[in-house]
Coordinates of C-alpha atoms in Angstrom, one line a residue:
Chain A
M1 CA 0.0 0.0 0.0
I2 CA 2.8 2.4 0.8
K3 CA 6.1 2.1 -1.1
V4 CA 8.9 4.4 -0.3
N5 CA 12.2 4.2 -2.2
N6 CA 15.3 6.2 -1.3
L7 CA 13.4 9.0 0.1
T8 CA 15.4 12.0 1.3
K9 CA 14.4 15.3 2.7
R10 CA 17.1 17.9 3.0
Y11 CA 16.9 21.0 5.1
V12 CA 19.4 23.8 4.9
N13 CA 22.0 22.1 7.2
M14 CA 20.8 18.6 7.8
N15 CA 19.0 15.6 6.3
A16 CA 15.7 15.2 8.1
V17 CA 15.0 12.0 6.2
D18 CA 18.1 10.3 4.8
D19 CA 17.6 7.8 2.0
I20 CA 15.0 5.6 3.6
S21 CA 13.1 2.8 1.8
F22 CA 10.3 0.7 3.2
H23 CA 7.0 -1.0 2.1
V24 CA 3.8 -1.3 4.0
K25 CA 1.5 -4.1 3.1
E26 CA -2.3 -3.9 3.0
N27 CA -4.1 -4.0 6.3
E28 CA -0.9 -3.9 8.2
I29 CA -0.2 -1.7 11.3
V30 CA 3.3 -0.3 11.2
G31 CA 4.7 1.7 14.0
L32 CA 7.2 4.4 13.2
L33 CA 9.4 4.7 16.3
G34 CA 12.2 7.1 17.0
P35 CA 13.4 9.8 19.3
N36 CA 12.3 13.4 18.9
G37 CA 13.6 14.9 15.7
A38 CA 14.3 11.6 14.1
G39 CA 12.3 12.3 11.0
K40 CA 9.0 10.7 11.8
T41 CA 6.8 13.7 11.2
T42 CA 8.8 14.7 8.1
T43 CA 8.3 11.2 6.6
M44 CA 4.6 11.4 7.3
R45 CA 4.3 14.9 5.8
I46 CA 5.9 13.7 2.6
L47 CA 3.6 10.7 2.4
T48 CA 0.5 13.0 2.9
C49 CA 1.8 15.4 0.2
F50 CA 2.1 18.3 2.7
M51 CA 5.7 18.7 1.6
P52 CA 7.7 17.2 -1.2
A53 CA 10.9 15.2 -0.7
T54 CA 14.3 16.4 -2.0
A55 CA 15.0 13.0 -3.6
G56 CA 13.5 9.6 -3.9
T57 CA 10.0 8.3 -4.7
A58 CA 7.0 7.4 -2.7
T59 CA 3.7 5.8 -3.8
V60 CA 0.6 5.5 -1.7
A61 CA -2.2 3.2 -2.8
G62 CA -0.6 3.1 -6.2
Y63 CA -0.4 6.9 -6.7
D64 CA 2.8 8.8 -6.7
V65 CA 2.8 11.5 -4.0
F66 CA 4.5 14.0 -6.2
T67 CA 2.6 13.8 -9.4
D68 CA -0.7 12.4 -8.2
S69 CA -1.1 14.4 -5.1
L70 CA -4.9 14.8 -5.1
N71 CA -5.5 11.1 -5.6
V72 CA -3.2 10.3 -2.8
R73 CA -4.9 12.7 -0.5
Q74 CA -8.2 11.2 -1.3
Q75 CA -6.9 7.8 -0.2
I76 CA -5.4 8.8 3.1
G77 CA -6.6 9.9 6.5
Y78 CA -4.0 11.9 8.2
L79 CA -4.0 12.9 11.9
P80 CA -1.2 15.4 12.4
E81 CA 0.7 15.7 15.7
N82 CA -1.2 17.9 18.2
V83 CA -4.4 17.4 16.3
P84 CA -5.2 20.8 14.7
L85 CA -8.9 21.5 14.6
Y86 CA -11.1 24.5 14.1
L87 CA -11.8 25.4 17.7
D88 CA -14.8 27.6 16.9
M89 CA -16.8 24.9 15.2
R90 CA -19.0 22.3 16.7
A91 CA -17.8 18.7 16.4
Y92 CA -20.6 17.7 14.1
E93 CA -20.2 20.8 11.9
Y94 CA -16.5 20.2 11.7
L95 CA -17.0 16.6 10.5
M96 CA -19.6 17.8 8.0
F97 CA -17.1 20.3 6.7
R98 CA -14.4 17.7 6.4
A99 CA -16.8 15.3 4.8
K100 CA -17.6 17.8 2.1
L101 CA -14.0 18.6 1.6
K102 CA -13.2 14.9 1.1
N103 CA -15.8 14.6 -1.6
I104 CA -18.2 12.4 0.2
P105 CA -21.5 12.4 -1.8
R106 CA -24.2 14.4 -0.1
R107 CA -26.4 11.5 0.6
E108 CA -23.8 9.5 2.4
R109 CA -22.4 12.3 4.6
R110 CA -24.8 11.9 7.5
K111 CA -24.4 8.2 7.7
K112 CA -20.6 8.4 7.5
I113 CA -20.5 11.0 10.2
E114 CA -22.8 9.0 12.4
Y115 CA -20.6 6.0 11.9
C116 CA -17.4 7.9 12.9
L117 CA -19.1 9.4 15.9
E118 CA -20.0 6.0 17.0
M119 CA -16.6 4.5 16.3
T120 CA -14.7 7.0 18.2
G121 CA -17.2 7.4 21.0
I122 CA -18.0 11.1 20.7
K123 CA -21.7 10.9 20.0
D124 CA -22.6 12.8 23.1
V125 CA -20.3 15.7 22.5
Q126 CA -21.1 16.2 18.8
K127 CA -23.0 19.4 19.5
Q128 CA -20.3 20.9 21.6
I129 CA -17.9 23.6 20.4
I130 CA -14.5 21.8 19.8
G131 CA -12.6 24.5 21.7
T132 CA -14.5 23.5 24.9
L133 CA -13.7 19.8 24.6
S134 CA -11.0 18.1 26.6
K135 CA -7.8 16.9 25.0
G136 CA -9.0 13.3 24.7
Y137 CA -12.2 14.3 23.0
K138 CA -10.4 16.6 20.6
Q139 CA -8.1 13.7 19.7
R140 CA -11.1 11.6 18.9
V141 CA -12.7 14.3 16.8
G142 CA -9.4 14.4 14.9
L143 CA -9.5 10.6 14.6
A144 CA -13.1 10.7 13.4
D145 CA -12.1 13.2 10.8
T146 CA -9.3 10.9 9.5
L147 CA -11.8 8.0 9.2
I148 CA -14.7 9.9 7.6
H149 CA -14.0 9.1 4.0
D150 CA -13.1 5.5 4.8
P151 CA -9.6 5.9 3.6
K152 CA -7.5 2.9 2.6
I153 CA -4.6 4.3 4.5
L154 CA -4.4 6.0 7.9
I155 CA -1.4 8.0 8.8
L156 CA -1.4 8.9 12.5
D157 CA 1.3 11.1 14.0
E158 CA 1.5 10.3 17.7
P159 CA -2.2 9.6 18.1
T160 CA -2.0 9.0 21.9
I161 CA 0.2 11.9 23.0
G162 CA -1.2 13.9 25.9
L163 CA -4.0 11.5 26.7
D164 CA -4.7 10.0 30.1
P165 CA -4.0 6.2 30.5
N166 CA -7.7 5.3 30.1
Q167 CA -8.0 7.3 26.9
I168 CA -4.8 5.9 25.6
R169 CA -6.2 2.4 26.0
Q170 CA -9.4 3.3 24.2
I171 CA -7.6 5.0 21.3
R172 CA -5.3 2.0 21.0
G173 CA -8.3 -0.3 20.9
V174 CA -9.8 1.8 18.2
I175 CA -6.6 1.8 16.2
K176 CA -6.2 -2.0 16.6
G177 CA -9.8 -2.4 15.3
L178 CA -9.0 -0.2 12.3
G179 CA -6.1 -2.3 11.4
Q180 CA -8.4 -5.0 10.2
K181 CA -9.8 -3.0 7.4
H182 CA -7.2 -0.2 6.9
T183 CA -3.5 0.1 6.5
V184 CA -2.1 2.1 9.4
L185 CA 1.2 3.9 9.7
L186 CA 1.5 5.4 13.1
S187 CA 4.4 7.2 14.8
T188 CA 5.0 7.3 18.5
H189 CA 7.8 7.3 21.0
I190 CA 5.8 5.4 23.6
L191 CA 7.2 1.9 23.3
P192 CA 4.6 -0.3 25.0
E193 CA 2.2 1.2 22.5
V194 CA 4.1 -0.3 19.6
E195 CA 4.3 -3.7 21.3
M196 CA 0.6 -3.8 21.8
V197 CA -0.7 -2.3 18.6
C198 CA 1.7 -2.8 15.7
D199 CA 2.4 -5.8 13.4
R200 CA 5.7 -4.3 12.4
V201 CA 8.0 -1.8 13.9
M202 CA 10.3 0.6 12.1
I203 CA 12.9 2.3 14.3
I204 CA 14.3 5.5 12.7
N205 CA 17.0 7.6 14.1
K206 CA 18.6 10.8 12.5
G207 CA 16.6 10.2 9.4
K208 CA 17.7 6.6 8.8
I209 CA 16.0 3.3 9.4
V210 CA 18.0 1.5 12.0
A211 CA 15.8 -1.5 12.5
M212 CA 12.6 -2.9 11.0
D213 CA 10.8 -6.1 11.9
T214 CA 8.0 -7.5 14.0
P215 CA 8.2 -6.5 17.7
S216 CA 8.9 -10.2 18.7
N217 CA 11.5 -10.7 16.0
L218 CA 13.3 -7.6 17.0
M219 CA 13.5 -8.8 20.5
K220 CA 14.9 -12.1 19.3
Q221 CA 17.4 -10.6 17.0
L222 CA 19.1 -8.5 19.6
K223 CA 21.1 -10.2 22.2
T224 CA 18.4 -11.5 24.6
G225 CA 20.7 -14.1 26.2
S226 CA 19.0 -16.2 28.8
N227 CA 19.1 -14.1 31.9
L228 CA 17.4 -15.3 35.0
V229 CA 16.4 -13.5 38.2
L230 CA 16.0 -15.8 41.3
E231 CA 15.1 -15.3 44.9
I232 CA 16.7 -18.0 47.0
K233 CA 16.8 -18.4 50.8
G234 CA 20.1 -19.5 52.2
E235 CA 23.7 -18.5 52.5
G236 CA 24.7 -16.3 49.6
E237 CA 28.3 -17.2 48.9
K238 CA 27.6 -21.0 49.1
I239 CA 24.7 -20.8 46.7
K240 CA 26.7 -18.6 44.3
S241 CA 29.5 -21.1 44.1
S242 CA 27.2 -24.1 43.4
L243 CA 25.3 -22.1 40.8
S244 CA 28.5 -21.1 39.1
G245 CA 29.4 -24.8 38.8
I246 CA 26.7 -25.3 36.2
D247 CA 28.2 -25.6 32.7
T248 CA 25.7 -23.3 30.9
V249 CA 26.0 -20.5 33.4
E250 CA 28.3 -17.8 32.6
S251 CA 28.2 -15.5 35.6
V252 CA 26.3 -15.2 38.8
T253 CA 25.8 -12.1 41.0
Y254 CA 23.6 -11.6 44.0
R255 CA 22.5 -9.1 46.6
K256 CA 20.7 -9.4 49.9
K257 CA 17.0 -8.9 49.8
D258 CA 15.0 -9.1 53.0
D259 CA 15.7 -12.5 54.5
A260 CA 16.8 -14.0 51.2
N261 CA 19.1 -13.3 48.3
E262 CA 18.3 -12.1 44.8
F263 CA 20.5 -13.7 42.2
Y264 CA 21.1 -12.6 38.7
I265 CA 22.3 -15.4 36.4
N266 CA 23.6 -14.9 32.9
G267 CA 23.5 -18.0 30.7
S268 CA 25.9 -18.6 28.0
G269 CA 24.4 -19.0 24.5
E270 CA 20.8 -19.2 23.6
K271 CA 19.9 -22.4 25.5
D272 CA 17.3 -22.3 28.2
I273 CA 19.1 -22.7 31.4
R274 CA 16.1 -22.8 33.7
E275 CA 16.1 -26.6 34.2
D276 CA 19.8 -26.8 35.0
V277 CA 19.5 -24.1 37.6
F278 CA 16.4 -25.7 39.1
N279 CA 18.1 -29.1 39.3
C280 CA 21.1 -27.6 41.0
I281 CA 19.0 -25.8 43.6
V282 CA 16.9 -28.9 44.4
K283 CA 20.1 -31.0 44.6
D284 CA 21.6 -28.7 47.3
N285 CA 18.3 -28.2 49.1
Y286 CA 18.0 -24.5 48.9
I287 CA 14.7 -22.8 49.1
L288 CA 13.7 -21.3 45.8
R289 CA 11.1 -18.6 46.2
E290 CA 11.0 -17.1 42.8
M291 CA 12.5 -17.6 39.3
K292 CA 11.8 -15.5 36.3
R293 CA 13.3 -14.9 33.0
Q294 CA 14.5 -11.4 32.3
T295 CA 13.2 -10.5 28.9
I296 CA 14.6 -7.7 26.9
T297 CA 11.9 -5.1 26.3
L298 CA 11.4 -3.0 23.2
E299 CA 12.6 -0.1 25.3
E300 CA 16.0 -1.7 25.6
I301 CA 16.1 -2.5 21.9
F302 CA 15.2 1.1 21.1
H303 CA 17.9 2.4 23.4
Q304 CA 20.4 0.0 21.9
V305 CA 19.8 0.8 18.3
T306 CA 19.4 4.5 18.7
T307 CA 22.5 5.0 20.9
K308 CA 24.7 2.5 19.1
E309 CA 25.4 4.9 16.3
T310 CA 26.3 7.7 18.5
E311 CA 28.7 5.6 20.4
E312 CA 30.4 4.5 17.2
E313 CA 30.6 8.0 16.1
T314 CA 32.3 9.2 19.3
A315 CA 34.6 6.2 19.1
N316 CA 35.6 7.1 15.6
A317 CA 36.1 10.8 16.4
Chain B
M1 CA -15.7 24.6 -7.6
R2 CA -17.4 22.5 -5.0
N3 CA -14.4 22.7 -2.8
V4 CA -14.3 26.5 -3.2
N5 CA -17.9 26.5 -1.9
T6 CA -17.1 24.3 1.1
I7 CA -14.2 26.5 2.1
F8 CA -16.3 29.6 1.5
Q9 CA -19.1 28.3 3.8
R10 CA -16.7 27.4 6.6
E11 CA -15.1 30.8 6.5
I12 CA -18.4 32.7 6.6
M13 CA -19.5 30.5 9.4
S14 CA -16.3 31.2 11.3
Y15 CA -16.7 35.0 10.7
F16 CA -20.1 35.0 12.4
Y17 CA -19.0 32.6 15.2
S18 CA -16.2 35.0 16.2
P19 CA -16.8 38.6 17.2
I20 CA -14.8 39.9 14.2
A21 CA -17.8 40.2 11.8
Y22 CA -19.9 42.1 14.3
V23 CA -17.1 44.4 15.5
V24 CA -16.0 45.3 12.0
I25 CA -19.5 45.9 10.7
S26 CA -20.5 48.0 13.7
V27 CA -17.3 50.1 13.5
F28 CA -17.8 50.6 9.8
L29 CA -21.5 51.6 10.1
I30 CA -20.8 54.0 12.9
A31 CA -18.1 55.7 10.9
A32 CA -20.1 55.6 7.6
G33 CA -23.2 57.1 9.4
F34 CA -21.1 59.8 10.9
F35 CA -19.6 60.8 7.6
F36 CA -22.9 60.6 5.8
A37 CA -24.6 62.9 8.3
G38 CA -21.6 65.3 8.4
N39 CA -21.4 65.6 4.6
L40 CA -25.1 66.1 4.3
Q41 CA -25.0 68.9 6.7
I42 CA -22.1 70.7 5.1
H43 CA -22.8 70.2 1.4
Q44 CA -26.6 70.0 1.5
E45 CA -26.4 67.8 -1.6
A46 CA -28.4 64.7 -2.3
S47 CA -25.4 62.5 -3.3
L48 CA -23.1 59.9 -1.7
K49 CA -19.9 61.2 -3.2
G50 CA -18.5 63.1 -0.2
S51 CA -19.4 60.6 2.4
L52 CA -18.1 57.6 0.3
D53 CA -14.8 59.4 -0.2
S54 CA -14.4 59.5 3.5
T55 CA -15.6 56.0 4.1
Q56 CA -13.0 54.8 1.8
F57 CA -10.5 55.5 4.5
F58 CA -12.3 53.3 6.9
L59 CA -12.6 50.5 4.4
L60 CA -8.8 50.7 4.1
L61 CA -8.5 50.2 7.9
L62 CA -11.2 47.6 8.3
T63 CA -10.7 45.2 5.3
P64 CA -7.3 43.9 6.6
V65 CA -9.1 43.2 9.9
I66 CA -11.5 41.0 7.9
T67 CA -8.8 39.2 6.1
M68 CA -6.1 39.0 8.8
K69 CA -7.0 35.6 10.2
L70 CA -7.7 33.8 6.9
F71 CA -4.3 32.2 6.6
S72 CA -2.4 33.4 9.7
D73 CA -4.8 31.5 11.9
E74 CA -4.6 28.3 10.0
T75 CA -0.8 28.4 9.9
K76 CA -0.6 29.1 13.6
S77 CA -3.1 26.5 14.8
G78 CA -1.7 23.9 12.4
T79 CA -5.0 23.4 10.6
M80 CA -3.1 24.3 7.5
E81 CA -1.8 20.8 7.6
T82 CA -5.2 19.1 7.8
L83 CA -6.6 21.5 5.2
M84 CA -3.7 21.0 2.7
T85 CA -3.6 17.2 3.1
S86 CA -7.3 17.0 2.1
P87 CA -8.1 16.5 -1.6
V88 CA -8.3 20.3 -2.4
T89 CA -6.1 22.4 -4.6
D90 CA -4.3 25.5 -3.3
F91 CA -6.4 27.6 -5.6
D92 CA -9.7 26.2 -4.1
V93 CA -8.5 27.3 -0.7
V94 CA -7.3 30.7 -1.7
F95 CA -10.4 31.5 -3.8
G96 CA -12.8 30.2 -1.2
K97 CA -11.3 32.4 1.4
F98 CA -11.2 35.4 -0.9
L99 CA -14.9 35.0 -1.7
A100 CA -15.8 34.7 2.0
A101 CA -13.9 37.8 2.9
L102 CA -15.4 39.7 0.0
S103 CA -18.9 38.6 1.0
L104 CA -18.4 39.9 4.5
Y105 CA -17.2 43.1 3.0
A106 CA -20.4 43.2 0.9
V107 CA -22.5 42.6 4.0
M108 CA -20.6 45.4 5.7
I109 CA -21.4 48.0 3.0
L110 CA -24.9 46.7 2.3
P111 CA -26.7 48.7 5.1
T112 CA -25.4 52.0 3.6
W113 CA -28.3 51.6 1.1
I114 CA -30.4 53.1 3.8
Y115 CA -28.7 56.4 3.2
V116 CA -29.9 56.2 -0.4
L117 CA -33.3 55.7 0.9
F118 CA -33.0 58.8 3.1
L119 CA -31.8 60.7 0.1
T120 CA -34.7 59.7 -2.0
I121 CA -37.2 60.6 0.7
F122 CA -35.8 64.0 1.4
G123 CA -34.2 64.9 -1.9
N124 CA -33.8 64.0 -5.5
P125 CA -30.5 62.1 -5.9
D126 CA -29.0 61.1 -9.2
F127 CA -28.9 57.3 -9.1
G128 CA -26.3 56.9 -11.8
P129 CA -23.3 58.0 -9.7
I130 CA -24.8 56.0 -6.7
F131 CA -24.9 52.8 -8.7
S132 CA -21.5 53.3 -10.2
S133 CA -20.1 54.1 -6.7
Y134 CA -21.3 50.7 -5.4
I135 CA -19.8 49.0 -8.4
G136 CA -16.6 50.8 -7.6
L137 CA -16.9 49.9 -3.9
M138 CA -17.1 46.2 -4.7
L139 CA -14.2 46.3 -7.2
M140 CA -12.1 48.1 -4.7
G141 CA -13.2 45.6 -2.0
G142 CA -11.9 42.8 -4.2
L143 CA -8.5 44.5 -4.4
F144 CA -8.4 45.3 -0.7
V145 CA -9.3 41.8 0.3
S146 CA -6.7 40.3 -2.0
V147 CA -4.1 42.5 -0.5
G148 CA -5.1 41.4 3.0
L149 CA -5.2 37.8 1.9
L150 CA -1.7 37.9 0.5
V151 CA -0.4 39.5 3.7
S152 CA -2.2 37.0 5.8
S153 CA -0.5 34.1 3.9
L154 CA 2.9 35.6 4.7
T155 CA 2.7 35.6 8.5
K156 CA 1.3 33.5 11.2
N157 CA 0.6 36.4 13.4
Q158 CA -2.8 38.0 12.9
V159 CA -1.8 41.4 14.3
V160 CA 1.1 41.6 12.0
A161 CA -1.1 40.6 9.1
A162 CA -3.6 43.4 9.9
V163 CA -0.9 46.1 10.4
I164 CA 1.0 45.3 7.3
G165 CA -2.3 45.0 5.4
I166 CA -3.4 48.4 6.5
V167 CA 0.0 50.0 5.8
S168 CA 0.1 48.5 2.3
L169 CA -3.4 49.8 1.5
I170 CA -2.5 53.3 2.8
I171 CA 0.6 53.3 0.6
L172 CA -1.6 52.1 -2.3
W173 CA -4.0 55.0 -1.6
V174 CA -1.5 57.8 -1.1
I175 CA 0.8 56.7 -4.0
G176 CA -1.8 58.3 -6.3
Y177 CA -1.4 61.7 -4.7
L178 CA 2.3 61.6 -5.3
S179 CA 1.6 61.8 -9.1
E180 CA 0.6 65.4 -8.7
Y181 CA 4.1 66.4 -7.8
G182 CA 5.6 65.8 -11.2
D183 CA 5.2 64.8 -14.8
G184 CA 6.6 62.0 -17.0
W185 CA 6.1 58.3 -17.1
F186 CA 7.2 57.7 -13.5
Y187 CA 4.4 59.9 -12.0
E188 CA 2.0 58.6 -14.6
A189 CA 2.8 55.1 -13.4
L190 CA 2.3 56.1 -9.8
R191 CA -1.1 57.6 -10.7
Y192 CA -2.1 54.3 -12.4
I193 CA -1.0 52.1 -9.5
G194 CA -2.7 54.2 -6.8
T195 CA -6.3 53.3 -6.0
Y196 CA -7.6 56.8 -5.5
D197 CA -7.7 57.9 -9.1
H198 CA -9.6 54.9 -10.3
W199 CA -12.0 55.1 -7.4
S200 CA -12.9 58.7 -7.9
S201 CA -14.2 58.2 -11.4
F202 CA -16.7 55.7 -10.1
T203 CA -18.0 58.3 -7.6
K204 CA -18.5 60.7 -10.5
G205 CA -20.8 58.2 -12.2
I206 CA -18.3 56.9 -14.7
V207 CA -17.7 53.2 -15.1
D208 CA -14.6 53.2 -17.2
T209 CA -13.4 49.9 -18.5
R210 CA -9.8 51.0 -17.7
D211 CA -10.7 51.3 -14.1
V212 CA -12.6 48.0 -14.1
I213 CA -9.6 46.3 -15.7
Y214 CA -7.3 48.0 -13.2
Y215 CA -9.1 46.5 -10.2
L216 CA -9.8 43.1 -11.7
S217 CA -6.3 42.6 -13.0
F218 CA -4.7 43.8 -9.8
T219 CA -6.9 41.5 -7.8
A220 CA -6.2 38.5 -10.0
L221 CA -2.4 39.2 -9.8
L222 CA -2.5 39.3 -6.0
L223 CA -4.6 36.1 -5.8
F224 CA -2.1 34.5 -8.1
I225 CA 0.8 35.5 -5.9
T226 CA -1.1 34.3 -2.8
V227 CA -1.7 30.8 -4.4
R228 CA 2.0 30.7 -5.3
N229 CA 2.9 31.7 -1.8
V230 CA 0.7 29.0 -0.2
E231 CA 2.3 26.6 -2.6
S232 CA 5.7 27.7 -1.6
R233 CA 5.7 25.6 1.5
K234 CA 6.5 22.8 -1.0
W235 CA 9.7 24.3 -2.3
R236 CA 11.0 26.4 0.6

């Protein structure tokens, strides 16, 4: 649905987007992840025809964003960051205005608006002036607007920013639901959001794509190791020495915690070491109170891939 | 054209939702009424010529207030982004906004017809110059609105847009007077560019195609520049 090839956007002294290429398939939810100023918004603005790229091509739903701009715009629903709305209009009026602007035939307008009001849960505030609505409701009015012409592609720039946790959950639910019938490209820097909502993640940093895969694959790819956290009652040093005796264990550290010890075990290689550790503990008759695997979160991946480059740079310099 | 209409409707709606329309119309009618009464008292003449001449100055001050928010507000609040990523052309947007502002301008000067009514009740006015004056007023309004629209598309600050708009219109007005200080093509050009000379022939009852063309072409040129300027976000 979205094909981007070697897209570059150059500003006076820097490349906001630097030679990126990616494809988004139909009915896929792709998360665009990156620190502030990484080029997320710029990428989206190019895809929505708000600004052109310096070099490279992009097609959306089969139309080129540079030469077929009006057709592209008809196919997308775009929710910009901060959700700009006309604050002096009533929610229903605003949606009516947008429906006309997006060439929805007169007869279908009411039905479409009703549907969007329902979908985003703003039916009871439709008569209110947008300026008086809370942030969460404004966000939903914006979302309703992006949905109104039933676009094939939704481009959402930080759709959950500034919402309270309950609203975030609701909006996420809405987006996830949309993913069944629409192609969604959303940007965020909230990581759990990506894990929950997206089929695929694209991490971009300084205008370049640094990683792109499904959230679970990304976690597998990067060094997950087999790290365990255990809580064992007994004498710390003794336990440590017997645990270190296991072949597959690389290192063991511990610290006192209440009346027991908390152990951190690093396994060598990819093999699951939980059974070995368990057997060892049972053999020596220690009391095991807790054992859990330490999984690497998307947050760590993000941190790793976005800081790796800077470290390399400083090393080179 | 349907998009032009959509934009037009929204802008009109927005004028009457905000106090701008009411404030501008009230201020104008107070000023116009004052000048009408004053001129009538001094000249004792059943015509609109004197009063309209003075009201022109107020149109000059008030039209940029009508147009100041048209683009500035959209750029500032970010709605420019939602607007320009909808399937509309830049021309649709510019022309829709232009028509909306021009309509508000028309609504503003419409009540002055009541003066004509007074004139016919108490005197015997010549309707020719009155009609031509209103034609002139509308043509001049088109020019004033397009100046304001262009200025509004250049800045995201409404106050700046209004001030620069007013200053530009004043310059455009007084530039005509400068032509009286000399001869030759330069002063002739100043006379042509200035609005005053073209306007005054309308108040005398003359609808000269040269003046009509002056207003229409100047308006078209400014609208064209505005469209280009709105477009310029793409290549800046």
